[in-house]
GROMACS .gro file of C-alpha atoms in nm:
model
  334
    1UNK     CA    1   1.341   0.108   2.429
    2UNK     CA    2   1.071   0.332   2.551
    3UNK     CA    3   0.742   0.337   2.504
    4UNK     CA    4   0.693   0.592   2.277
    5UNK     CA    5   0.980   0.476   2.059
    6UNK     CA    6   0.813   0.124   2.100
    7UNK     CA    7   0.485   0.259   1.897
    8UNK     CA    8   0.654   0.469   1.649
    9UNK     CA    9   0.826   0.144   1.513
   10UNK     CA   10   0.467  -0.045   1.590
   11UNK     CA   11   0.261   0.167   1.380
   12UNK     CA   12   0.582   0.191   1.156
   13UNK     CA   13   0.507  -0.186   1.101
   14UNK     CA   14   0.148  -0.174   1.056
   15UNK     CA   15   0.199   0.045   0.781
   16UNK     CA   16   0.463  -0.177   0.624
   17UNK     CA   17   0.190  -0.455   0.625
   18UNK     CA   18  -0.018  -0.255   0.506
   19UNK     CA   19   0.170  -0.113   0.188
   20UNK     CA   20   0.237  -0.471   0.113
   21UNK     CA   21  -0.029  -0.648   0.133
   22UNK     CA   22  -0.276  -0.352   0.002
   23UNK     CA   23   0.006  -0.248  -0.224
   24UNK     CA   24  -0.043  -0.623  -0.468
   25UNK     CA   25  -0.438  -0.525  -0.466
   26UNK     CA   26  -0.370  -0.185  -0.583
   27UNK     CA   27  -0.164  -0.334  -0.850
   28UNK     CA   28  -0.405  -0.592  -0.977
   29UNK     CA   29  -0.674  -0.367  -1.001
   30UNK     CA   30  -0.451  -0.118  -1.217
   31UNK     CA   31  -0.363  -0.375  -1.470
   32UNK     CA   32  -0.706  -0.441  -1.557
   33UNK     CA   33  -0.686  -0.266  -1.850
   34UNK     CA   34  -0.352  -0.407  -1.948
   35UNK     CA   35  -0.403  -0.795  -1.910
   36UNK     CA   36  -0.789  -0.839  -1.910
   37UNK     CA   37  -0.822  -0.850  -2.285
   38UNK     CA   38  -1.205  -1.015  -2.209
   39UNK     CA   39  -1.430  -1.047  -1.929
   40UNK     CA   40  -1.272  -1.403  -1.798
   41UNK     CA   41  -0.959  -1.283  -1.816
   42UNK     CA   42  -1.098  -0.931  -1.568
   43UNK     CA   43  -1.242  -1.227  -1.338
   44UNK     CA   44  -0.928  -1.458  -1.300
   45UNK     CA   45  -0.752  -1.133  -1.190
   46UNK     CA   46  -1.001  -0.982  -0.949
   47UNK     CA   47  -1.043  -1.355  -0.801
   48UNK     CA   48  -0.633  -1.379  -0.737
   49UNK     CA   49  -0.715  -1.108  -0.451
   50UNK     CA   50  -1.107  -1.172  -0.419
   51UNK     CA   51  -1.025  -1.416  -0.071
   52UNK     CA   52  -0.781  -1.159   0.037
   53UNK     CA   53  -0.828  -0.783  -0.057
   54UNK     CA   54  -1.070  -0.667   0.266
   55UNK     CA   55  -0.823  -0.820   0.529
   56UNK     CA   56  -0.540  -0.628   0.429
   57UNK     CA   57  -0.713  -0.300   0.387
   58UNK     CA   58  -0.803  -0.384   0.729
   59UNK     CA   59  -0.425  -0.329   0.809
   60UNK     CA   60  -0.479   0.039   0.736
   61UNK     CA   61  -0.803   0.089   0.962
   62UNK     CA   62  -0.549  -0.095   1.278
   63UNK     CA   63  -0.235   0.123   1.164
   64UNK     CA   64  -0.480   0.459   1.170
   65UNK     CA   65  -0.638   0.336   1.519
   66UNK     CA   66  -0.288   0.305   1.678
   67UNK     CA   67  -0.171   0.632   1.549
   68UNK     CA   68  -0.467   0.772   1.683
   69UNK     CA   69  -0.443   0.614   2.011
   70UNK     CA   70  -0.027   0.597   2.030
   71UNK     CA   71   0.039   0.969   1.889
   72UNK     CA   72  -0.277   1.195   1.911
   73UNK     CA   73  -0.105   1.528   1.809
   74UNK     CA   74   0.041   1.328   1.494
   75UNK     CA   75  -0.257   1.198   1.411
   76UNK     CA   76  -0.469   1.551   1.487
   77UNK     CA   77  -0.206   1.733   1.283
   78UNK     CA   78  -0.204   1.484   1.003
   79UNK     CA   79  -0.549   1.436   0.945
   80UNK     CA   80  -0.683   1.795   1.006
   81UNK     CA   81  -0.385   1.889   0.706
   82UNK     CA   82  -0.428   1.608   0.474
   83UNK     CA   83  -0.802   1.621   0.525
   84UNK     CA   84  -0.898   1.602   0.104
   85UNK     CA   85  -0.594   1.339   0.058
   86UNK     CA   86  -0.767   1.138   0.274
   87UNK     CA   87  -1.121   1.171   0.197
   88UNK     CA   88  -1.033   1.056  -0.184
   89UNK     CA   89  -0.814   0.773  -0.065
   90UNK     CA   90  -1.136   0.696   0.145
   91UNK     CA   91  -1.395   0.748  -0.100
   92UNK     CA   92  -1.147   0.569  -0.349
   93UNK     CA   93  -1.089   0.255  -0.163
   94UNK     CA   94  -1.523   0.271  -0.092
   95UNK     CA   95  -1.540   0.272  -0.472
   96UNK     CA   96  -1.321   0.020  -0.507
   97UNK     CA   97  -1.451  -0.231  -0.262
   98UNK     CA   98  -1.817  -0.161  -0.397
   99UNK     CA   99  -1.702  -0.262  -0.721
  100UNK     CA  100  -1.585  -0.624  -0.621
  101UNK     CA  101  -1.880  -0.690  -0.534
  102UNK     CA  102  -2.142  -0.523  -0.799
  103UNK     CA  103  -1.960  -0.609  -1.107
  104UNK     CA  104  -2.083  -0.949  -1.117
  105UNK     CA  105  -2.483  -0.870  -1.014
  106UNK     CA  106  -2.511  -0.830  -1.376
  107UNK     CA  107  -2.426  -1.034  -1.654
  108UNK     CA  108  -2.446  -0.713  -1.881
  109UNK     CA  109  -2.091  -0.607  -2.041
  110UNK     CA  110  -2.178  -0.199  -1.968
  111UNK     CA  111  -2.243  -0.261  -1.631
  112UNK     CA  112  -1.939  -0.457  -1.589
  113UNK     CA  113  -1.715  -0.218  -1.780
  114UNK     CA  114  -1.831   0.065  -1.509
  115UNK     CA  115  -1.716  -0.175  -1.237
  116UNK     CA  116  -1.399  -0.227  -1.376
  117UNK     CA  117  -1.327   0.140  -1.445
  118UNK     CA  118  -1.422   0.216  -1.069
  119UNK     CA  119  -1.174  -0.072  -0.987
  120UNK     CA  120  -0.888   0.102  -1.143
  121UNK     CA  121  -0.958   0.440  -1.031
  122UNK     CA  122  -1.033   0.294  -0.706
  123UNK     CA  123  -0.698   0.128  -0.689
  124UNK     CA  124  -0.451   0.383  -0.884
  125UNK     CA  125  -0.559   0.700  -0.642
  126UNK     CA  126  -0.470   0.560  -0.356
  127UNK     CA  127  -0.140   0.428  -0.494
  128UNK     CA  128  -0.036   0.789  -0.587
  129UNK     CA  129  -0.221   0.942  -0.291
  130UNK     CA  130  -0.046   0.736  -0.038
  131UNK     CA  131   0.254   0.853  -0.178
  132UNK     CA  132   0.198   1.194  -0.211
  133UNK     CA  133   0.078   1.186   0.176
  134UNK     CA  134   0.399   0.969   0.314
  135UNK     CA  135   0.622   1.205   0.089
  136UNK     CA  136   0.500   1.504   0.311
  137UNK     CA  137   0.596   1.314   0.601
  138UNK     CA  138   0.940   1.300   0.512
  139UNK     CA  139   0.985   1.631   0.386
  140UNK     CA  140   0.787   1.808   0.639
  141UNK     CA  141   0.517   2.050   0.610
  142UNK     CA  142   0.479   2.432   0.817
  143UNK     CA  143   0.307   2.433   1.111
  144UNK     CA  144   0.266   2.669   1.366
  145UNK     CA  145   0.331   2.623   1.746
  146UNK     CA  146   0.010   2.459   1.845
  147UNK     CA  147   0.143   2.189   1.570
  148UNK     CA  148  -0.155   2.310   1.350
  149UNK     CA  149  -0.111   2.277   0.971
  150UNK     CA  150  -0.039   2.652   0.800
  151UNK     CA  151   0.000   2.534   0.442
  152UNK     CA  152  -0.269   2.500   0.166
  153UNK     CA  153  -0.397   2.164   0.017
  154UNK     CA  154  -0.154   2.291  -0.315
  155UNK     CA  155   0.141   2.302  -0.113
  156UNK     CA  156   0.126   1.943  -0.029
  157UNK     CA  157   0.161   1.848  -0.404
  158UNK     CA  158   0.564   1.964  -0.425
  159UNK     CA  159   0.775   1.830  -0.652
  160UNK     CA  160   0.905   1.577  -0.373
  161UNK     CA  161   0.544   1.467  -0.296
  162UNK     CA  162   0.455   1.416  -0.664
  163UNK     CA  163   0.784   1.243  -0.716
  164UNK     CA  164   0.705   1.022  -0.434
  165UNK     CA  165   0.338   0.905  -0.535
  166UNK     CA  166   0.468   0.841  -0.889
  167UNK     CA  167   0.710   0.643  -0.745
  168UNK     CA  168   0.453   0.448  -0.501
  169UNK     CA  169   0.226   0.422  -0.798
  170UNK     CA  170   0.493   0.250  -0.987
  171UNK     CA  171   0.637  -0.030  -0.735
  172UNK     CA  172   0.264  -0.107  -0.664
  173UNK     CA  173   0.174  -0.147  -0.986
  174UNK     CA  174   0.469  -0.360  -1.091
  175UNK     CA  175   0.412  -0.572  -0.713
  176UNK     CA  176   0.017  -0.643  -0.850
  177UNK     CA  177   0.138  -0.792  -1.172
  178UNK     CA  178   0.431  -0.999  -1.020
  179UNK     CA  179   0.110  -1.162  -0.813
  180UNK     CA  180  -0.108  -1.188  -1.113
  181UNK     CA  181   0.183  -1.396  -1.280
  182UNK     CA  182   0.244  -1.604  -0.944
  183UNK     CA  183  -0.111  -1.681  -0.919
  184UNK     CA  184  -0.226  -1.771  -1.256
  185UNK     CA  185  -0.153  -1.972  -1.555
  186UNK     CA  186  -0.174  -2.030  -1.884
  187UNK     CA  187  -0.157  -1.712  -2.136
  188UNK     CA  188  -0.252  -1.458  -1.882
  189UNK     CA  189   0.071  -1.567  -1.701
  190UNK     CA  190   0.304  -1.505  -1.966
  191UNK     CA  191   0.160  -1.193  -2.048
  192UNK     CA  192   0.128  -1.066  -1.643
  193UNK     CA  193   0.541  -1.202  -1.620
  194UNK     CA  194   0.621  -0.967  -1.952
  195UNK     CA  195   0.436  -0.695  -1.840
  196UNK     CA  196   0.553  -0.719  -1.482
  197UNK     CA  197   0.907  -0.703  -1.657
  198UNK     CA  198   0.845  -0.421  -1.856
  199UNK     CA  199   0.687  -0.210  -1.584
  200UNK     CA  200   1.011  -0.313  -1.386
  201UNK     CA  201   1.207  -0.109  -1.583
  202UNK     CA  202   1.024   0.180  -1.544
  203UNK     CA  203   1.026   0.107  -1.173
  204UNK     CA  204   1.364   0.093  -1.108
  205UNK     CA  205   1.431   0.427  -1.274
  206UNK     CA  206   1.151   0.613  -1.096
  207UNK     CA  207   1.245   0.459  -0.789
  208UNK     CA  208   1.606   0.586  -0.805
  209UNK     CA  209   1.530   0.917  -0.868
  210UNK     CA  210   1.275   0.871  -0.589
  211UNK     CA  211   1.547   0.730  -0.355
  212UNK     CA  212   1.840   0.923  -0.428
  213UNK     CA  213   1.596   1.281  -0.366
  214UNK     CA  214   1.476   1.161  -0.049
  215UNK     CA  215   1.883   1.085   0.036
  216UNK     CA  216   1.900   1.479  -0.024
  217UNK     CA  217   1.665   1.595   0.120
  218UNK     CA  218   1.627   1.417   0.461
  219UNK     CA  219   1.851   1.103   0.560
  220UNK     CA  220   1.997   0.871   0.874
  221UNK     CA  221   2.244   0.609   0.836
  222UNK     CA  222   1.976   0.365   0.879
  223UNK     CA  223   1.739   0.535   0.576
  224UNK     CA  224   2.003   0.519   0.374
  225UNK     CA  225   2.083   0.148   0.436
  226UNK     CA  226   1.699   0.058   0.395
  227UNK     CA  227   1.710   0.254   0.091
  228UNK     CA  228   1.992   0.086  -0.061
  229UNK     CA  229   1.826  -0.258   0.017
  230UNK     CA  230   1.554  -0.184  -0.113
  231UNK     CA  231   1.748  -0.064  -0.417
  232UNK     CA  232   1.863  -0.377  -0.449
  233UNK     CA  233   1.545  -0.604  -0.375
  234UNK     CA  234   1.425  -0.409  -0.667
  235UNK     CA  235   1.625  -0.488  -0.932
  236UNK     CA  236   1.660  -0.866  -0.804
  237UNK     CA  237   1.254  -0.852  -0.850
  238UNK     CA  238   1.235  -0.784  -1.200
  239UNK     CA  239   1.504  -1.019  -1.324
  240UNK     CA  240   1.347  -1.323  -1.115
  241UNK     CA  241   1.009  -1.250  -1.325
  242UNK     CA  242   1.250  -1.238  -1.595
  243UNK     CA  243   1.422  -1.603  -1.511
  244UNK     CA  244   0.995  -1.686  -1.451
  245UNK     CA  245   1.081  -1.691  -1.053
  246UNK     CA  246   0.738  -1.528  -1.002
  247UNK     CA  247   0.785  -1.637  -0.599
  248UNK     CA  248   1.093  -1.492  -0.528
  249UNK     CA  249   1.003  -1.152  -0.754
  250UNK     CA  250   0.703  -1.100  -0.564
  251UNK     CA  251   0.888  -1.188  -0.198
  252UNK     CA  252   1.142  -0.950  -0.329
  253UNK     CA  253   0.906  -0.675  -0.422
  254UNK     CA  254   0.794  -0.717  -0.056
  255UNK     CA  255   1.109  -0.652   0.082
  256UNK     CA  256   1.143  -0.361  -0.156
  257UNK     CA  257   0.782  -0.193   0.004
  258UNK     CA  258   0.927  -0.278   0.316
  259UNK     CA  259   1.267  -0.084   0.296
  260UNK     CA  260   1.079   0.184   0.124
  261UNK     CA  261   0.860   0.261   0.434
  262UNK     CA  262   1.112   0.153   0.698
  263UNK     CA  263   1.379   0.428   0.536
  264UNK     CA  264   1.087   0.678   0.506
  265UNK     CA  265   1.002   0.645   0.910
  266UNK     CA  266   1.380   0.636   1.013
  267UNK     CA  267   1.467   0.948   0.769
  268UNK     CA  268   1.245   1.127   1.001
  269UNK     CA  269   1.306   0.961   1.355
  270UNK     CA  270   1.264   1.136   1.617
  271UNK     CA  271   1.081   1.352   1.453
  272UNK     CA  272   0.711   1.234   1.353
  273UNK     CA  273   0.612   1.529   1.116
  274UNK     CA  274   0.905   1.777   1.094
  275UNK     CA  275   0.807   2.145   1.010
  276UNK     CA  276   0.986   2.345   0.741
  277UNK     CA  277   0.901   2.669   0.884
  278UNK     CA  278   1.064   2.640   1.226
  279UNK     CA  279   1.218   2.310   1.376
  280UNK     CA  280   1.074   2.429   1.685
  281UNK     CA  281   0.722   2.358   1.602
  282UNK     CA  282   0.778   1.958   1.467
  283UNK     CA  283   0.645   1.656   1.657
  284UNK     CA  284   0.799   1.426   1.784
  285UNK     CA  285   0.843   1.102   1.918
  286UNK     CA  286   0.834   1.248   2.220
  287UNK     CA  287   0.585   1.553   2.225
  288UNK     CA  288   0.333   1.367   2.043
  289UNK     CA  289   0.274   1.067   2.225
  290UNK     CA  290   0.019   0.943   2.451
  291UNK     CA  291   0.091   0.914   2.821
  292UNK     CA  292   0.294   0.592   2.953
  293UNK     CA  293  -0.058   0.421   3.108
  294UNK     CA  294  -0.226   0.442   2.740
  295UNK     CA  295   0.075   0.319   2.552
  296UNK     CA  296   0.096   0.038   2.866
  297UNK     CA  297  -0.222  -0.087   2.823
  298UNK     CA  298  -0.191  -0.076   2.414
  299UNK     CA  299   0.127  -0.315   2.453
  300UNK     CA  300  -0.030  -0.590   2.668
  301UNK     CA  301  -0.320  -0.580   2.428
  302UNK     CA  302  -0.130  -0.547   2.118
  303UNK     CA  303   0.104  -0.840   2.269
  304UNK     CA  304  -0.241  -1.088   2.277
  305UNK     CA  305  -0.395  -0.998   1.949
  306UNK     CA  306  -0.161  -0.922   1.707
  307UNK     CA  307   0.014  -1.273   1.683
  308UNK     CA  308  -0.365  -1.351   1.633
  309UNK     CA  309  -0.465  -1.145   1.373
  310UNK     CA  310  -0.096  -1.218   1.203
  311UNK     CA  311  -0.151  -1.635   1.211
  312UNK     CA  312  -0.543  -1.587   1.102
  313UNK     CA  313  -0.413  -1.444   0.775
  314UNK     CA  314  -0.138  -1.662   0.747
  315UNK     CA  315  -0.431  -1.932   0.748
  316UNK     CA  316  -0.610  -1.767   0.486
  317UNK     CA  317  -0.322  -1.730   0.237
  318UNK     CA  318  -0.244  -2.063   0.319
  319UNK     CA  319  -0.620  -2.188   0.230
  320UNK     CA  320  -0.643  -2.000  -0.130
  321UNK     CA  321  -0.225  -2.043  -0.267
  322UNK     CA  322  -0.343  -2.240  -0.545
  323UNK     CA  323  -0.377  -2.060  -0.887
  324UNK     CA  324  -0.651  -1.890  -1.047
  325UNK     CA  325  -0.756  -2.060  -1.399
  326UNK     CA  326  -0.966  -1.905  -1.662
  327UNK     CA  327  -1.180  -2.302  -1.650
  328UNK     CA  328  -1.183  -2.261  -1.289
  329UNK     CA  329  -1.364  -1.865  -1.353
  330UNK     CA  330  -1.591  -2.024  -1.625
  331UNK     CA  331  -1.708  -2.381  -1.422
  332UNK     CA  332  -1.784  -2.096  -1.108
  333UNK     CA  333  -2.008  -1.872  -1.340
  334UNK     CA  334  -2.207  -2.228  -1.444
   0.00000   0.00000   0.00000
């Protein structure tokens, strides 16, 4: 394998990590308005991700440094042409993270409600956004011969694009409440697990659609294996949370994310960004890479740290797995 291939399945990874471990928080903040019938029951499910939510958006910040680093024309071309996407997923996630830690400065119910309403926005833009932005990816955008993006900021909200956030939207939302219900108990459980069930549904039928478009319109043998697995992990998700396997439906809905972004990066492969104007003008593996020194020197490094960074947050998942209890919420706030 060479290099460049070697970073397009790194940041490929990143990205996976990312859209999982991101992709529960999304979902928890989303159902806010769907299980938090009072205050306590808002605070046992922002404290399920309170330990956890700012190290895995951190998996974004390392996946956008190596892309930058890896694949400059991919990242130049991306970010110059999804330039609003990504300043509301950035001001969205700011929002969001802002919120954590205001709502509770004040013990007053408006002030709180505000919070939580940021919190939801916060977390359900970037769900669709992401989408919207990856679905581009696959389907490919015009660009000219300089690999500069000719389109407008409408054109990136096709039918595919739109097809794909709802779809992201969806499996996030329905990941988020398979955690609530894995790390809670009592009422709030049984509610997250029938919720989580019902949202399932929905899932699976959004997903397929998703799925079986993105078959049509750009495909490899291996995208279309990924996609049937995660097909599959899908479905097995929402009837463990129906047989109250809330471990196994969330490990499943994982493995779903995972497939999901794996078949989106190999539908493309070689190609980075394909363009739908002229073949001619798409990166590359190849044509947007860095030179073999960079990409040499980001190996060795990424060969030291990232076992590091991946057994620090194995630590810290391992140090706050027990479940969040509305008594232990109300003995904190006393």
């Amino acid at each position: 394998m060479d290099l460049p291939v070697l970073w397009f399945a790194i940041v490929a990874a990143f990205f996976v990590g990312y859209f999982v471990l991101d992709g529960f928080d999304f979902g928890v903040g989303m159902a806010l308005p769907f299980l938090g019938r009072d205050d306590t029951d808002r605070r046992v499910m922002i404290n399920t991700i309170g330990p956890v939510w700012d190290l895995n958006e951190t998996w974004v910040i390392v996946a956008g440094a190596c892309l930058f680093a890896a694949f400059p024309e991919w990242y130049a071309t991306m970010f110059s042409g999804y330039y609003l996407i990504l300043l509301l997923i950035l001001a969205a996630l700011i929002a969001r993270g802002v919120s954590f830690e205001f709502r509770h400065q004040q013990k007053h119910l408006e002030w709180k409600r505000r919070f939580d309403l940021m919190i939801i926005v916060g977390s359900a833009l970037p769900a669709f956004l992401w989408g919207v932005a990856f679905g581009n990816v696959v389907r490919g955008i015009p660009m000219d011969a300089g690999h500069n993006y000719t389109g407008t900021v409408f054109d990136l909200f096709n039918p595919f694009a739109l097809l794909t956030g709802v779809a992201t939207l969806l499996v996030f939302f329905t990941h988020g409440v398979v955690f609530i219900a894995l790390k809670t108990e009592g009422e709030i459980r049984v509610r997250a697990r029938r919720l989580a069930t019902r949202a399932g549904v929905l899932t699976i039928v959004v997903a397929a659609a998703f799925l079986v478009t993105m078959a049509l319109e750009r495909a490899t043998p291996t995208s279309l294996v990924l996609s049937v697995v995660a097909a599959l992990a899908l479905v097995l998700a929402v009837l463990c949370t129906v047989w109250g396997r809330e471990g196994r439906a969330f490990t499943l809905m994982a493995v779903t994310i995972a497939a999901v972004v794996l078949a989106m990066f190999t539908a493309v492969f070689p190609d980075v960004m394909p363009a739908t104007n002229d073949p001619a003008n798409s990166l590359t593996v190849a044509n947007a890479s860095s030179g073999t020194y960079t990409l040499t020197v980001m190996s060795w490094v990424a060969l030291v740290f990232v076992p590091l960074v991946l057994a620090y947050q194995a630590w810290t998942y391992w140090v706050f797995r027990k479940r969040v209890t509305r008594a232990h919420v109300t003995a904190a706030a006393h």
